[in-house]
Coordinates of C-alpha atoms in Angstrom, one line a residue:
X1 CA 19.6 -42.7 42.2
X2 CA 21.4 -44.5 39.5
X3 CA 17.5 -44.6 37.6
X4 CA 16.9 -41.1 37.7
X5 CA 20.3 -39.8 36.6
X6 CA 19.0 -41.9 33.9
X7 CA 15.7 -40.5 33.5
X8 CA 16.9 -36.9 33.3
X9 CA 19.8 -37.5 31.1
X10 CA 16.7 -38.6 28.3
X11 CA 14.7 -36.1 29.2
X12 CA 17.3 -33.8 28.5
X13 CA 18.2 -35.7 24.8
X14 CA 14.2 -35.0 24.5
X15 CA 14.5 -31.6 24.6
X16 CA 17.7 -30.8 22.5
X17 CA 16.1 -32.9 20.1
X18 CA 12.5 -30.7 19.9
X19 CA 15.1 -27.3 20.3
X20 CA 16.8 -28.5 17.0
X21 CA 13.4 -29.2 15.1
X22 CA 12.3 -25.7 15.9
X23 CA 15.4 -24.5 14.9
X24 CA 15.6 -26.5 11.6
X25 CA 12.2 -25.2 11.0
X26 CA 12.6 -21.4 11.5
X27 CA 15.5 -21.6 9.2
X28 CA 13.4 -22.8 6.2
X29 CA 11.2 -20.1 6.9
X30 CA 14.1 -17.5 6.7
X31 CA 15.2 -19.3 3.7
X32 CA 12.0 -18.9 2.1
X33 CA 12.3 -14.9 2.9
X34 CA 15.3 -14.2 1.5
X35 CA 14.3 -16.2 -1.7
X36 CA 11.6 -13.4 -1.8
X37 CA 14.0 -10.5 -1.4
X38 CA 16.6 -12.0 -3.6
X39 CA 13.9 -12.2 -6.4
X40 CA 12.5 -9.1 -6.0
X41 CA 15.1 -7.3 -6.0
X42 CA 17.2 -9.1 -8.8
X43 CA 13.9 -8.0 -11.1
X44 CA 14.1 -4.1 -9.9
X45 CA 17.8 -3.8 -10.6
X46 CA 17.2 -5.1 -14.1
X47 CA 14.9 -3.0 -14.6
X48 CA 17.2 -0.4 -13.4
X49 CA 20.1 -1.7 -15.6
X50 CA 17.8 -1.8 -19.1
X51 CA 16.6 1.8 -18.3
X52 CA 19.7 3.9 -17.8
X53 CA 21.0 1.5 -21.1
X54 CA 18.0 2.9 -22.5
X55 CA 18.9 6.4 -21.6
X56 CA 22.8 6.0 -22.9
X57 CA 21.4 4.3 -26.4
X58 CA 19.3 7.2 -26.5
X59 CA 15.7 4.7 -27.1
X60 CA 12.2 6.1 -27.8
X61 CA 9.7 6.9 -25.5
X62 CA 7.2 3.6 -26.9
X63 CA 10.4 1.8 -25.2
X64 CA 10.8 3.3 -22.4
X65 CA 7.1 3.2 -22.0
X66 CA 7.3 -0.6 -23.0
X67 CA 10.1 -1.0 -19.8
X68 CA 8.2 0.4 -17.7
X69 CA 4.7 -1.2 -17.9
X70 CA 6.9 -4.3 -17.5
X71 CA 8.3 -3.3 -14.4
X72 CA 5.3 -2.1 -13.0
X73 CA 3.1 -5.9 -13.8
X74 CA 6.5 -7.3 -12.0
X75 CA 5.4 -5.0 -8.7
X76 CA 2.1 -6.4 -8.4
X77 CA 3.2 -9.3 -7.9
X78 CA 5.4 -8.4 -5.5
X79 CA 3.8 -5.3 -3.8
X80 CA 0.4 -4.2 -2.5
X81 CA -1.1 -2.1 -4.2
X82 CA -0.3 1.6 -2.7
X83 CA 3.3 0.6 -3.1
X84 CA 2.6 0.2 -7.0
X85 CA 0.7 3.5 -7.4
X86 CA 3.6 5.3 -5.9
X87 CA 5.9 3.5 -8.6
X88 CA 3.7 5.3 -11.1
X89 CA 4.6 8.8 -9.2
X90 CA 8.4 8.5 -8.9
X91 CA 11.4 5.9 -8.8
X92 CA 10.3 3.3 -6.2
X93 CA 13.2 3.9 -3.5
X94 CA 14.0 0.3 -3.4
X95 CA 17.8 0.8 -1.9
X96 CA 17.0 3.5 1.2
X97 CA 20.2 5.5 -0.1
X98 CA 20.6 8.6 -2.6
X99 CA 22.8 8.0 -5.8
X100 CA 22.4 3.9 -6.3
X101 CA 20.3 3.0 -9.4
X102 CA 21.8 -0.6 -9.5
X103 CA 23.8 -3.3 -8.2
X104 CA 26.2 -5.8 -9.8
X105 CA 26.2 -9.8 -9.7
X106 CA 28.4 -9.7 -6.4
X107 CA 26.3 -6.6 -4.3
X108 CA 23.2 -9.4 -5.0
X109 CA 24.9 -12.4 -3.6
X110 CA 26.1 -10.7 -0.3
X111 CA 21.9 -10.3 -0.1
X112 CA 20.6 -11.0 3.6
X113 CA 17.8 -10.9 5.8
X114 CA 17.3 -10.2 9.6
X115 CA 14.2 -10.3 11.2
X116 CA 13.1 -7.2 13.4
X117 CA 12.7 -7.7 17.0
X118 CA 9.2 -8.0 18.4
X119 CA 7.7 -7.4 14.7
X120 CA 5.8 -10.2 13.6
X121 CA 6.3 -9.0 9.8
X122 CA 9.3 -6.7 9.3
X123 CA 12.4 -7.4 8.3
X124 CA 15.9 -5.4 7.4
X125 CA 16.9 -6.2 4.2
X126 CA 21.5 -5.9 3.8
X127 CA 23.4 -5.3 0.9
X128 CA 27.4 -5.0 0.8
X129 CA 28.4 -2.5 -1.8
X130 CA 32.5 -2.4 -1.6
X131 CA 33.0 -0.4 1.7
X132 CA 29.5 0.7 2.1
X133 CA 26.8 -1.8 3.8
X134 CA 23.2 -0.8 2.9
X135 CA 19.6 -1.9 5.0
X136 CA 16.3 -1.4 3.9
X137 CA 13.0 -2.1 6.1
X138 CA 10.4 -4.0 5.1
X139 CA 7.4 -5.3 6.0
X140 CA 5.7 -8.1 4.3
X141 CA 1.8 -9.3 4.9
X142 CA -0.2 -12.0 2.8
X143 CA -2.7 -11.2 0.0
X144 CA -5.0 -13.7 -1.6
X145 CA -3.1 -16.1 -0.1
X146 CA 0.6 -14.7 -1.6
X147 CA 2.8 -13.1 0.7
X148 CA 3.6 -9.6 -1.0
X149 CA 5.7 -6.4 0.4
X150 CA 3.4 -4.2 2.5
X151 CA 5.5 -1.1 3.3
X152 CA 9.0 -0.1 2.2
X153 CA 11.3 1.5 4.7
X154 CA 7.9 1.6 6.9
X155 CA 7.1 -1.2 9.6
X156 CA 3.2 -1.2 8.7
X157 CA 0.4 -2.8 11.0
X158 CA -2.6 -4.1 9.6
X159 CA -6.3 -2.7 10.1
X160 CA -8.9 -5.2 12.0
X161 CA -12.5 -4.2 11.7
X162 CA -14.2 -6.9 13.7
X163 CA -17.8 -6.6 15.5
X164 CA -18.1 -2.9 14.7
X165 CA -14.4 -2.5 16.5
X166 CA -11.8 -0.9 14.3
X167 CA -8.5 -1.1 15.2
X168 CA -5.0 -1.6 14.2
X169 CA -2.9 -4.9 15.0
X170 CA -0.2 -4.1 17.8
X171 CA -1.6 -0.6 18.6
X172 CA 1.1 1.7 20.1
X173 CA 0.3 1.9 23.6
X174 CA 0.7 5.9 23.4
X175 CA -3.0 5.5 21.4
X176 CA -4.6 3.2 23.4
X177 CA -8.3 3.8 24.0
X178 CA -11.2 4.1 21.3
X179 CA -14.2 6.6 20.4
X180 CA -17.0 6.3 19.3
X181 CA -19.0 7.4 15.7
X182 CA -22.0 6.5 14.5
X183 CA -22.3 2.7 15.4
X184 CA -18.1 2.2 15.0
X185 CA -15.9 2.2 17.9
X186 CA -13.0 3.3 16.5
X187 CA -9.3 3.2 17.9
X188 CA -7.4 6.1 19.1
X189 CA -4.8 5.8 16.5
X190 CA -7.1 7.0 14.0
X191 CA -8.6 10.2 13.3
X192 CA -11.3 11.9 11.1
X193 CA -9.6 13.5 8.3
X194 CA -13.6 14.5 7.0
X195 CA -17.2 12.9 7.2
X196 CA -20.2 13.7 5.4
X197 CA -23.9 12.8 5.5
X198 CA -25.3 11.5 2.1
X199 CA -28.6 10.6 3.7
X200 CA -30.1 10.8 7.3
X201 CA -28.9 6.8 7.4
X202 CA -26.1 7.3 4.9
X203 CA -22.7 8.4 6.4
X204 CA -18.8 8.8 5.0
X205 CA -15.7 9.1 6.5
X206 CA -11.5 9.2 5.8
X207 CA -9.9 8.1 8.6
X208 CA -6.2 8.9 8.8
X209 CA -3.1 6.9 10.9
X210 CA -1.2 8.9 13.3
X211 CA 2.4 9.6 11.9
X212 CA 5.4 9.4 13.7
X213 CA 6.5 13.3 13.9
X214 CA 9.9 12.5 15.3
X215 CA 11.4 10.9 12.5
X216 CA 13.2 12.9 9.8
X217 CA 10.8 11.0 6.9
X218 CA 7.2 10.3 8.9
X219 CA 6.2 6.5 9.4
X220 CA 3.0 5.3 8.1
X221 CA 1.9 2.4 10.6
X222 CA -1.4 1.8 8.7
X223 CA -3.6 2.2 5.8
X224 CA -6.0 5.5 5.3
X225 CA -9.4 4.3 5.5
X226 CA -12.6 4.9 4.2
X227 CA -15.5 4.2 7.1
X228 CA -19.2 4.2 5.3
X229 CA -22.6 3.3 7.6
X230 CA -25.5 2.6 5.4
X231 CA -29.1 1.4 6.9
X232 CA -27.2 0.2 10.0
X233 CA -24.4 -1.7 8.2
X234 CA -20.8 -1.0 8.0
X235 CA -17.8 -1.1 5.7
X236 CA -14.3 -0.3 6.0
X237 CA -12.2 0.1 2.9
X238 CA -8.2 -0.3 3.3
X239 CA -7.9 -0.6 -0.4
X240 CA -8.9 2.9 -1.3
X241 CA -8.1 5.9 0.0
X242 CA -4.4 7.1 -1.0
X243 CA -1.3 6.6 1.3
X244 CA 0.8 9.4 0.3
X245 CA 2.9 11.3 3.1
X246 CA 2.2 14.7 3.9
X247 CA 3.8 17.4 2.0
X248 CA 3.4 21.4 3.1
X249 CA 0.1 22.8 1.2
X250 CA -0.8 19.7 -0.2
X251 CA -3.7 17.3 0.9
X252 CA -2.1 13.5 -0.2
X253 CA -5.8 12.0 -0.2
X254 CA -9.1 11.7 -2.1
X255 CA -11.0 14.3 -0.1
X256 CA -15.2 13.9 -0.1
X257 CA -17.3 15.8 -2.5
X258 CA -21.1 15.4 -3.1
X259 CA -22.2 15.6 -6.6
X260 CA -23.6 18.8 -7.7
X261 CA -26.9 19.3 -8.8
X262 CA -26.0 20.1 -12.7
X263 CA -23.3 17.1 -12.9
X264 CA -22.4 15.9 -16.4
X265 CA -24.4 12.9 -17.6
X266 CA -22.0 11.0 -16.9
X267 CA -21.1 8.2 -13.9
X268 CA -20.8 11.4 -11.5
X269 CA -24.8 11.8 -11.9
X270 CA -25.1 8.6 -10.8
X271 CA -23.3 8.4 -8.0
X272 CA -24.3 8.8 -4.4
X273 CA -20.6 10.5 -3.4
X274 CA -17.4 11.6 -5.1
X275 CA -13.4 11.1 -3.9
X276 CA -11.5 14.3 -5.6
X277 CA -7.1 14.0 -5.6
X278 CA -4.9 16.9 -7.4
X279 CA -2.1 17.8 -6.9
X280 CA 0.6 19.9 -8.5
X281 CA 1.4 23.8 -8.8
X282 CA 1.6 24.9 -12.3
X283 CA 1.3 21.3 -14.2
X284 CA -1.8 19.9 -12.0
X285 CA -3.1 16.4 -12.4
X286 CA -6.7 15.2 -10.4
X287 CA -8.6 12.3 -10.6
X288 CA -12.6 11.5 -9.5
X289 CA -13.9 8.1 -8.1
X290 CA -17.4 7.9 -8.1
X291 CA -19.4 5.4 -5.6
X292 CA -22.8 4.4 -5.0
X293 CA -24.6 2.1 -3.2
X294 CA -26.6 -0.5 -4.9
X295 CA -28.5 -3.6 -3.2
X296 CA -27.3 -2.6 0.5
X297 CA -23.7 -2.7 -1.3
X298 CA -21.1 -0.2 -2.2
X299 CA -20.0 0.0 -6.0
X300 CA -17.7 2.2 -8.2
X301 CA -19.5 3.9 -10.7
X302 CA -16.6 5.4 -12.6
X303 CA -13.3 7.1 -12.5
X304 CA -11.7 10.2 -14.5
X305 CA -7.9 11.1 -15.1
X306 CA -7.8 14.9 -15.5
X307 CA -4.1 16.9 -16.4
X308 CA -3.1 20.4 -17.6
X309 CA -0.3 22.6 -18.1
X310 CA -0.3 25.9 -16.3
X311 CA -1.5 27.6 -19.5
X312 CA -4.3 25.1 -20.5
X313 CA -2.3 24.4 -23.8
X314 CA -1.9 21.0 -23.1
X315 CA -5.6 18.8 -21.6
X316 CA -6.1 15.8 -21.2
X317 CA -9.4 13.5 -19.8
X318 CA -10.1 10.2 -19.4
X319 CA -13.0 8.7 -18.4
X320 CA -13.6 4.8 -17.3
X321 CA -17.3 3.9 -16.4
X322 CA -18.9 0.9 -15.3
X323 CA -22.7 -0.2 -14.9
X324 CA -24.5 -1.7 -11.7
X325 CA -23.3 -3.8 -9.9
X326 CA -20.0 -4.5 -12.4
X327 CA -17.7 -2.9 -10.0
X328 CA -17.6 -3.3 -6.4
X329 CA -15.8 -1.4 -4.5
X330 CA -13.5 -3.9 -2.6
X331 CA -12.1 -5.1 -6.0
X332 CA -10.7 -1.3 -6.6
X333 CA -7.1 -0.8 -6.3
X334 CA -5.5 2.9 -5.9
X335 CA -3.4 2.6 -9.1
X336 CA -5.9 2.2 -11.8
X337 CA -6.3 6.2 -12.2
X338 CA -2.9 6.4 -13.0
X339 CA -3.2 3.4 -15.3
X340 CA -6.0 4.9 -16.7
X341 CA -3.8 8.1 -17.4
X342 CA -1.6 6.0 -19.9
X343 CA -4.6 4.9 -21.9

């Protein structure tokens, strides 16, 4: 009796031990996190802080331009790549409240980070500002082997396209199920925004996420895709077609366009389908991707920035073009148009 009083009192020891190792280790992880958060957003509030100095010294618009490219190479390495084309839209909404444009020494330090329950990837950023506590959601996921922010104030799941199965990580169960079109078996969750046929064995499609209509700003849970079956293969692009919420009147994606039959001589000639954005009432901007399929591969033959005043006074065009095989399509990120447009 005496032995195994003994026995379990170690075997108990054992396992306080192994609960404090797992402990230990969880909190290095959260350490590492809000490293990452503290970091980030110590670089957007000084950005914030030398841009409304700029505005009260009254600078130029080279160095406002100047700040601005700065903060922007800062976001990409810090945020995927939607996040940073939206930066070159508006003010990225880093806070989640109206009227704050930046913190002081002591609203950083009170910095901390909880981890959302049953998300593998999101977590609530706090802030103390005197009387008024902030929280922000985030949800982070790694790229080229660097974790970077994948949604802001969005819990985002990730796409998996595996044995001609697309699908998103974590589905919600309300989308459960899958369909079928041309050779993909495609999840619920998504639907055909618009398909085309390039070729009796050539086929493009948008697929949109479903978005959360209940909440007062709608919830992006995924990426907009762009599905392409060529001679029996496959490809699904995540990095391409445009992320922006839906606004009355207004389509917030590259929509398809085949190339018409008197095309400039240009990288639109040459390619085997276009993606056409605008947007805007009476100052209207649009851009033009071109792609094409070379080698049983998919490459980006070109892109044009296009803007105008409501009374064509003011144009402008820009044109980036690229030969063969130079530009696959994978390597394209949704920001370069409006990089492009600064050029």
């Amino acid at each position: 009796m005496k032995r195994d009083s003994i026995f379990l009192l170690i075997l108990l020891l054992s396992l306080c031990c192994c609960s404090q190792k797992n402990q230990q280790a969880e909190t290095v992880k959260n350490d590492s996190i809000i490293e990452f958060f503290r970091n980030f957003y110590t670089g957007c509030n000084e950005y914030f802080v030398q841009r409304d100095k700029a505005d009260r010294d009254n600078k130029s618009d080279s160095y406002r331009l100047y700040l601005n490219d700065k903060f922007i190479s800062f976001l990409k390495d810090f945020c995927y790549d939607d996040i940073v084309a939206e930066a070159y839209n508006y003010d990225l909404d880093i806070y989640g409240r109206d009227g704050i444009d930046s913190l002081n020494d002591s609203n950083l330090q009170s910095l901390h980070v909880e981890k959302m329950a049953n998300e593998k990837n999101a977590y609530i950023v706090h802030l103390q500002m005197d009387t008024t506590h902030i929280q922000r959601l985030y949800t982070l996921a790694k790229q080229d082997g660097k974790m970077k922010i994948y949604a802001i104030g969005k819990r985002k799941h990730p796409m998996i396209f595996r044995n001609d199965t697309l699908r998103i990580a974590d589905c919600p169960k309300i989308h459960s199920g899958f369909y079928h079109w041309h050779g993909f078996t495609i999840s619920n969750y998504y639907s055909i925004a618009e398909s085309m046929i390039i070729k009796p064995n050539y086929r493009v499609a948008v697929l949109t996420p479903y978005f959360e209509n209940t909440a007062a700003e709608p919830l992006i849970y995924s990426d907009r895709l762009l599905v392409v079956e060529y001679k029996n293969r496959k490809w699904v692009y995540n990095n391409v077609i445009s992320n922006q919420e839906y606004l009355a009147g207004w389509t917030p994606y590259e929509t398809l366009v085949k190339p018409s039959e008197d095309a400039p001589d240009d990288f639109i000639e040459r390619s085997d389908f276009l993606l056409s954005y605008s947007a805007g009432m009476g100052y209207k901007i649009y851009y033009t991707l071109g792609v094409k399929a070379i080698e049983n591969e998919l490459y980006l033959t070109g892109y044009k920035w296009e803007e105008h005043d409501s009374g064509l006074l003011f144009r402008k065009q820009i044109i980036q073009e690229y030969d063969g095989t130079e530009m696959p399509l994978a390597t394209y990120r949704r920001y370069m148009p409006r990089e492009l447009r600064l050029e």
